[in-house]
PDB file of C-alpha atoms in Angstrom:
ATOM      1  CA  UNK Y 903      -1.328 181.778 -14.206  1.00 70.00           C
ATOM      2  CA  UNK Y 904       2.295 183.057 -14.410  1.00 81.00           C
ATOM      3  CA  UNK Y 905       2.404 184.765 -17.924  1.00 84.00           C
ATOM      4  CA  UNK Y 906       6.528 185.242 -17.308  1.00 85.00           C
ATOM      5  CA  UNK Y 907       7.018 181.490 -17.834  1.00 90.00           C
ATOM      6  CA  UNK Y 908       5.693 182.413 -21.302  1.00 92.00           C
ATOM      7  CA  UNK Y 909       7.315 182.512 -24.473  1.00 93.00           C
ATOM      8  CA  UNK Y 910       6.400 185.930 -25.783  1.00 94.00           C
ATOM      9  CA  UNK Y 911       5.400 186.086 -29.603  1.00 95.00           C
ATOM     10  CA  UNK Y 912       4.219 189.428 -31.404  1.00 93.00           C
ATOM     11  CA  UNK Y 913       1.487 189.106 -34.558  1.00 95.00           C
ATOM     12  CA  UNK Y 914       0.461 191.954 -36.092  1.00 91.00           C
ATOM     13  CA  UNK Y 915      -3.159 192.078 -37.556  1.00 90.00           C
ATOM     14  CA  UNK Y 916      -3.435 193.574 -41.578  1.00 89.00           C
ATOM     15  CA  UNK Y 917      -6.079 194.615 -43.853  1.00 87.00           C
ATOM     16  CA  UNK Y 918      -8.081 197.261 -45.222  1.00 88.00           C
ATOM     17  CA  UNK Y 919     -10.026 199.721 -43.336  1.00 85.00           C
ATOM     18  CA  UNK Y 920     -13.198 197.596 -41.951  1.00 89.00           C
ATOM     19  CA  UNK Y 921     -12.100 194.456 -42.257  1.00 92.00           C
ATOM     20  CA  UNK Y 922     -12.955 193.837 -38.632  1.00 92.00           C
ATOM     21  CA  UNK Y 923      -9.256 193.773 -37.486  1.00 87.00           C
ATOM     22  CA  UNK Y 924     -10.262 195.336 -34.380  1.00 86.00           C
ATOM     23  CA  UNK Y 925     -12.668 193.357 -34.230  1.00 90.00           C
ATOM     24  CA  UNK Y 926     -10.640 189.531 -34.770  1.00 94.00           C
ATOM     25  CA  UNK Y 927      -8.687 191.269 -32.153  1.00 90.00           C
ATOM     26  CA  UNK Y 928     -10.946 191.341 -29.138  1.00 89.00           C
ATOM     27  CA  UNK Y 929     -12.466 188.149 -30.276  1.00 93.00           C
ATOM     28  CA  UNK Y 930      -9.008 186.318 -29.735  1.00 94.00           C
ATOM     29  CA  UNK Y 931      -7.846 188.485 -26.654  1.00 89.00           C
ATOM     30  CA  UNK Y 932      -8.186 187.834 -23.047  1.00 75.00           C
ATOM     31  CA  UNK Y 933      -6.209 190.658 -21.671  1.00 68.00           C
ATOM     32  CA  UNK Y 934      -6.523 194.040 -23.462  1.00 63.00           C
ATOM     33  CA  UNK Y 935      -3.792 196.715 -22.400  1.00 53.00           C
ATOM     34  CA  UNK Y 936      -4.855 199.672 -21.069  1.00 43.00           C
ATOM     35  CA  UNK Y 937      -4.597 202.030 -24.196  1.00 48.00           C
ATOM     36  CA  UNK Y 938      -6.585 198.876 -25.333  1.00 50.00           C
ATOM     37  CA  UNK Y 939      -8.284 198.509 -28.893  1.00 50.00           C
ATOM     38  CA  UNK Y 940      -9.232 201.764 -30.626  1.00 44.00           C
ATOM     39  CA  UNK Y 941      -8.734 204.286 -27.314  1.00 50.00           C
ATOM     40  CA  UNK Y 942      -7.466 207.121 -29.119  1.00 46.00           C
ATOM     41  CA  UNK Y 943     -10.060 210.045 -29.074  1.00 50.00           C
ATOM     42  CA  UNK Y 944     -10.284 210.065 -32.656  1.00 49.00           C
ATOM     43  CA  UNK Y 945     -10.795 206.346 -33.264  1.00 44.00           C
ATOM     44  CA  UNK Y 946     -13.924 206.919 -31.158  1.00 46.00           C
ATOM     45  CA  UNK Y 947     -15.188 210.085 -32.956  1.00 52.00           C
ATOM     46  CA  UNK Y 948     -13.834 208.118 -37.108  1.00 44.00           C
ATOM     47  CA  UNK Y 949     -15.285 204.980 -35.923  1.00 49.00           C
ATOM     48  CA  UNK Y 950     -11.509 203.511 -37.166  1.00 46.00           C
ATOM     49  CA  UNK Y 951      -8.162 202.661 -35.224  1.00 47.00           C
ATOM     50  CA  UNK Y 952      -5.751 205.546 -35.724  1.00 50.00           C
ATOM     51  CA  UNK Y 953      -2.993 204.279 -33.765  1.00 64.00           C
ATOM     52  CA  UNK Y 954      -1.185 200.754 -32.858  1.00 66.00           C
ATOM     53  CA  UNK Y 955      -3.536 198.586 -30.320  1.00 75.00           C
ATOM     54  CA  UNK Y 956      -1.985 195.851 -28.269  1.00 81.00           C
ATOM     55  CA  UNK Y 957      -4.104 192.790 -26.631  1.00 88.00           C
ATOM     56  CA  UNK Y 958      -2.781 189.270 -25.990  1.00 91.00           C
ATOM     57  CA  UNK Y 959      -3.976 185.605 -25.079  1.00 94.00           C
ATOM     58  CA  UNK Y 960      -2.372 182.773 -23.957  1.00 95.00           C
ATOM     59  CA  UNK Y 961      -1.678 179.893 -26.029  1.00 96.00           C
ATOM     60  CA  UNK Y 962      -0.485 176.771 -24.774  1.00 95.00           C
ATOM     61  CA  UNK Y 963       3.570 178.488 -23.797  1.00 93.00           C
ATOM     62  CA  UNK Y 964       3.078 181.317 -25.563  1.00 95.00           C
ATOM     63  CA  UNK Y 965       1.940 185.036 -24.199  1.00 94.00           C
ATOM     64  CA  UNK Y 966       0.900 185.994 -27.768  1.00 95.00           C
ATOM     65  CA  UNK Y 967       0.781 189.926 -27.800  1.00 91.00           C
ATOM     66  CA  UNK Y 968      -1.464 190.915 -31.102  1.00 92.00           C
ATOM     67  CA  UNK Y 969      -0.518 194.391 -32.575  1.00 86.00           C
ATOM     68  CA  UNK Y 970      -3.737 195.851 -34.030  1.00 82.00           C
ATOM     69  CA  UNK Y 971      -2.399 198.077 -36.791  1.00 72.00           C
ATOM     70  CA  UNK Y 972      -4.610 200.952 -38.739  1.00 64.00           C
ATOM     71  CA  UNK Y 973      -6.219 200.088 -42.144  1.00 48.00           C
ATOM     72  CA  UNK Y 974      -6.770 203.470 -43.218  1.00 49.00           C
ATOM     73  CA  UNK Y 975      -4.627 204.626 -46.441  1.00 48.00           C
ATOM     74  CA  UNK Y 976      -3.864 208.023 -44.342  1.00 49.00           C
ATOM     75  CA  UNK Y 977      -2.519 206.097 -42.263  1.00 46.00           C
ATOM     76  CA  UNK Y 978       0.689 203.526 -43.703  1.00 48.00           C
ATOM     77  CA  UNK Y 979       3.320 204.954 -41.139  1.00 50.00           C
ATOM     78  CA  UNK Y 980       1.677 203.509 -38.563  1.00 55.00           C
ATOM     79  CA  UNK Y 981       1.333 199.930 -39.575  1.00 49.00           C
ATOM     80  CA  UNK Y 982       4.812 200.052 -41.129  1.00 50.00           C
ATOM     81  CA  UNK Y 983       5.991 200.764 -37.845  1.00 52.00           C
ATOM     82  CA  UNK Y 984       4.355 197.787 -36.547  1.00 55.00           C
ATOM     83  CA  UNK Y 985       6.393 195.761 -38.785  1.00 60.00           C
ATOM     84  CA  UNK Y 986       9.321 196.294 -37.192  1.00 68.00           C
ATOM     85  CA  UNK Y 987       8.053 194.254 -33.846  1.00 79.00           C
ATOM     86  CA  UNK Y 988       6.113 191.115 -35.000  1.00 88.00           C
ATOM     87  CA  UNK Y 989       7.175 187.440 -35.529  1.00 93.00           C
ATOM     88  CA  UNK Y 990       4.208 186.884 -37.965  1.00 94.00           C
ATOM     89  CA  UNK Y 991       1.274 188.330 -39.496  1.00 94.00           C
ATOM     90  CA  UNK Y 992      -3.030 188.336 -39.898  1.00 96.00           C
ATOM     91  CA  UNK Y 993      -4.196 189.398 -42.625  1.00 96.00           C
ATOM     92  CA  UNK Y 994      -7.746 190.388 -42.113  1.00 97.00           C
ATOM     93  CA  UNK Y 995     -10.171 190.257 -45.044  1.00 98.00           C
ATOM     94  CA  UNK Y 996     -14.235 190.735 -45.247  1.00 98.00           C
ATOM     95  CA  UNK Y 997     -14.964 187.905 -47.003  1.00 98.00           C
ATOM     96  CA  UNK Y 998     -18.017 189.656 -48.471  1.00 98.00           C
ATOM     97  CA  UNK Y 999     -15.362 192.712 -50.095  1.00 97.00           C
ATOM     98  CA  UNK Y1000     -12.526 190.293 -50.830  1.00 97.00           C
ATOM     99  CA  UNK Y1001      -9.076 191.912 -51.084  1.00 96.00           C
ATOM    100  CA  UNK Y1002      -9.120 195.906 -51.414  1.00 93.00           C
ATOM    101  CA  UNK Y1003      -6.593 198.379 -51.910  1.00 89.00           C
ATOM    102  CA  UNK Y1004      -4.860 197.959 -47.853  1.00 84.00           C
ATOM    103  CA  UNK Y1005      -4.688 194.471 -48.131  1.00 90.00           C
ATOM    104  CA  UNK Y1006      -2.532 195.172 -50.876  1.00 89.00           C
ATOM    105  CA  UNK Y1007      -0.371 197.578 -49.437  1.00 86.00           C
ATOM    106  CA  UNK Y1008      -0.131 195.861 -46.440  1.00 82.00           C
ATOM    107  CA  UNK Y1009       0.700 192.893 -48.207  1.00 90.00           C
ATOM    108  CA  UNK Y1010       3.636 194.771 -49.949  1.00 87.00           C
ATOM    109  CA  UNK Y1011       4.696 196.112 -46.687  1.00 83.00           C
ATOM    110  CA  UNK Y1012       4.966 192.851 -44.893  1.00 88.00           C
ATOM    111  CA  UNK Y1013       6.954 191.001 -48.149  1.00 90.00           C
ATOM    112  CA  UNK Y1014       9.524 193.893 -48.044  1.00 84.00           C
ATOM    113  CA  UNK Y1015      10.673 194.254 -44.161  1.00 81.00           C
ATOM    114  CA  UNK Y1016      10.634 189.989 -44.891  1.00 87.00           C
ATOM    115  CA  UNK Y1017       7.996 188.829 -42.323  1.00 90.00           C
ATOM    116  CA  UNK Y1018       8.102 184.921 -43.319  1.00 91.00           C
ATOM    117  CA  UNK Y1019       4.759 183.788 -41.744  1.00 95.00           C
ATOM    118  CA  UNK Y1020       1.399 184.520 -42.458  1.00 97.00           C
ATOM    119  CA  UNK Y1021      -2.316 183.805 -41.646  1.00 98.00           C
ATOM    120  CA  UNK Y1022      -5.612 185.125 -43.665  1.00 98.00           C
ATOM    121  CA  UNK Y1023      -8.568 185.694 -41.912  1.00 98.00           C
ATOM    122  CA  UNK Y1024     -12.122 185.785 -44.289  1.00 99.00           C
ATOM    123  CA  UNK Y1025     -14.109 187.713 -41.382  1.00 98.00           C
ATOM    124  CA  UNK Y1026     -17.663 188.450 -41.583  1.00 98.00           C
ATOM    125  CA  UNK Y1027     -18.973 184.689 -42.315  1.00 98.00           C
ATOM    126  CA  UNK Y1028     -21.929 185.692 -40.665  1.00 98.00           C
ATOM    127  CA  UNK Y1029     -22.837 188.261 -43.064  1.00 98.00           C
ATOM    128  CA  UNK Y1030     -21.560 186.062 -46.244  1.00 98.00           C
ATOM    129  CA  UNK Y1031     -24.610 184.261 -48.796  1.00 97.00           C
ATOM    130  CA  UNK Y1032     -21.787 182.760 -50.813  1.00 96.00           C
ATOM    131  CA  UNK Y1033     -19.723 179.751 -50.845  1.00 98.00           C
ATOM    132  CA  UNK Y1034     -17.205 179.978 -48.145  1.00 98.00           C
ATOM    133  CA  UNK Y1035     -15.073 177.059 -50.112  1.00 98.00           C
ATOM    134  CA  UNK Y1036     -15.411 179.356 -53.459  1.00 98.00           C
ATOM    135  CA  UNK Y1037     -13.902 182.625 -51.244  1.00 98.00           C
ATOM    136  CA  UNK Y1038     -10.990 180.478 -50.329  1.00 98.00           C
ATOM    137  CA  UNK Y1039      -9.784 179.471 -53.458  1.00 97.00           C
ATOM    138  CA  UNK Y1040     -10.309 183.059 -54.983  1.00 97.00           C
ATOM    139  CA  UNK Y1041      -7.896 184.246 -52.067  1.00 97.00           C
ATOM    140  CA  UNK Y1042      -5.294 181.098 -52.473  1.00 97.00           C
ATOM    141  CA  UNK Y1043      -4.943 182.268 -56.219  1.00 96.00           C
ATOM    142  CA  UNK Y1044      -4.841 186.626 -55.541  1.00 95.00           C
ATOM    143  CA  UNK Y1045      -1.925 184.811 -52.905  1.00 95.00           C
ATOM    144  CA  UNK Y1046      -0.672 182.656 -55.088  1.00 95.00           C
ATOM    145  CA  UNK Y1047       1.769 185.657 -56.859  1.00 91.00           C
ATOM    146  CA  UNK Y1048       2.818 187.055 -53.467  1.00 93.00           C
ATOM    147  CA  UNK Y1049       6.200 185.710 -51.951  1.00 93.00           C
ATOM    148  CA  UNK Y1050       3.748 183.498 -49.393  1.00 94.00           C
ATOM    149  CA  UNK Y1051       2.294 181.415 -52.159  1.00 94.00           C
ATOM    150  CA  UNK Y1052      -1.034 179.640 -52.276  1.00 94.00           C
ATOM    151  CA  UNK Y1053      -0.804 177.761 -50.171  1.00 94.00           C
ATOM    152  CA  UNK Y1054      -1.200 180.158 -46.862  1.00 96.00           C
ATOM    153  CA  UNK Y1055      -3.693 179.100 -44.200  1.00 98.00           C
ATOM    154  CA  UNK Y1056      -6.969 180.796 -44.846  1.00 98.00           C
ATOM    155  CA  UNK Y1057      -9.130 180.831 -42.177  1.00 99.00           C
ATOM    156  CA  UNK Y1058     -13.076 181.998 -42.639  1.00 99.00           C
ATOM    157  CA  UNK Y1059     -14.512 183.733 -38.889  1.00 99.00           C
ATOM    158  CA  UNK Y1060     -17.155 186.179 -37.543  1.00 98.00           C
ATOM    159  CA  UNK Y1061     -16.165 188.110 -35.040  1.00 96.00           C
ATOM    160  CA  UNK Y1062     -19.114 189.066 -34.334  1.00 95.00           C
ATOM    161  CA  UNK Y1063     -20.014 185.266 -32.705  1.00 96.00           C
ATOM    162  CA  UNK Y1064     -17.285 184.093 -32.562  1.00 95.00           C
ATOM    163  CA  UNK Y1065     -17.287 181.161 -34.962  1.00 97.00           C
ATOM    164  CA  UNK Y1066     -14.044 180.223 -36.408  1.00 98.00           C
ATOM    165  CA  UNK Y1067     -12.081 180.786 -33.976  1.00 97.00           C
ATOM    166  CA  UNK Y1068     -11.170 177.611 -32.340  1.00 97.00           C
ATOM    167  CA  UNK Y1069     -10.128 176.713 -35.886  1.00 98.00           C
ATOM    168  CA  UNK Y1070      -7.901 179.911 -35.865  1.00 98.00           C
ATOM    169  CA  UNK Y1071      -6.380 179.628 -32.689  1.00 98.00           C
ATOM    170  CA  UNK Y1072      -5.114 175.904 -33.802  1.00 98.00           C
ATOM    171  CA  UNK Y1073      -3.583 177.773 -36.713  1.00 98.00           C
ATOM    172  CA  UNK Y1074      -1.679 180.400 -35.076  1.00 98.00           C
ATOM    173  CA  UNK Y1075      -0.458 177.832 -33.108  1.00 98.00           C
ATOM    174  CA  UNK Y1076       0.910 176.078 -35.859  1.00 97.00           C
ATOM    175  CA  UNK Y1077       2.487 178.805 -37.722  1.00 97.00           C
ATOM    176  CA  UNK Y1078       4.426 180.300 -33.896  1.00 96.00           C
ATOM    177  CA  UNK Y1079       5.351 176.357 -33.605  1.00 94.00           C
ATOM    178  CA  UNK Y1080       6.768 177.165 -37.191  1.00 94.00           C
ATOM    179  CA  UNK Y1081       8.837 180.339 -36.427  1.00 93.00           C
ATOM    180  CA  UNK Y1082      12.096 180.199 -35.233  1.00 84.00           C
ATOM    181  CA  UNK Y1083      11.942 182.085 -31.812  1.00 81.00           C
ATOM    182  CA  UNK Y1084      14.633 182.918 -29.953  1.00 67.00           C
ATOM    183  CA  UNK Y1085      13.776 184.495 -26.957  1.00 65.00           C
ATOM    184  CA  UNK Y1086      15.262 184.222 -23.269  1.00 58.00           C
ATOM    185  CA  UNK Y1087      12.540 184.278 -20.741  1.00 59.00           C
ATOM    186  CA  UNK Y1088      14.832 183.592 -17.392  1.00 58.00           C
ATOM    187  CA  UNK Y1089      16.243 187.135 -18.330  1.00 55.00           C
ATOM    188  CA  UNK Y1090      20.255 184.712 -19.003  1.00 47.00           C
TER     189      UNK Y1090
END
């Protein structure tokens, strides 16, 4: 498959610190660059991403490059700078915490540098006794203040096997169908 006949879309991935961004990451990605997901020493030795991670997939005539950004407090700068190079957002959230102090900031982050588009993740289904239904209208009113609104595609995963994400894959499709692109891939 020629990837350069691809329209190239950047979507950076949100939430607090063990959300399972890293995670929702690999789980979408077929190619994984080769810093990869968490390859900085020190994400090994904190067990959490310190520094930007890139993977992508293809999507129907998109290369979509995903921008796995750090959920630690210590560590704003870092997703901030991500900002600056997405199309659209993930926001990642363990359905079994809700929405913590990151999501928040992030959330803040992303309405302020005016990225238009977004998509919530509820990861962690796996590990969830609850009502997924219930989770999703808790997070469509803690939205429903923001500058997205309430009604944002949620989306409820597990990384872990995988289950969701046929569902979410249809959705990011939707929302890059959404965006207005405007990228020249002959290099004119």
């Amino acid at each position: 498959m020629d990837i350069t006949t691809k329209i190239p879309v950047h979507i950076g991935l949100f939430g607090h610190i063990d959300s399972g961004k890293t995670s929702v990451a690999a789980s979408l990605s077929e190619i994984i660059s080769t810093a990869g997901l968490d390859a900085h020493p020190q994400s090994k030795e904190r067990g959490i991403t310190i520094d930007l991670g890139f993977t992508s997939f293809i999507l129907n005539d998109y290369i979509v490059t995903l921008v796995d950004s750090p959920g630690h407090a210590d560590l704003i700068k870092i997703s901030a700078s991500s900002v600056e190079i997405i199309d659209c957002a993930l926001i990642v959230i363990d359905i079994n915490k809700g929405p913590q102090v990151q999501t928040g900031e992030h959330l803040i982050m992303i309405e302020s540098l005016h990225i238009e588009k977004i998509i919530v993740i509820l990861n962690k289904i796996d590990i969830f006794n609850g009502k997924v239904e219930d989770e999703i209208i808790k997070i469509k009113k803690f939205f429903r203040s923001t500058t997205f609104g309430s009604d944002i595609p949620v989306y409820a995963v597990s990384a872990k096997n995988k289950n969701g994400f046929k569902d979410l894959k249809h959705g990011i499709f939707a929302i890059i169908n959404s965006l207005k692109l405007n990228r020249d891939i002959k290099g004119n």
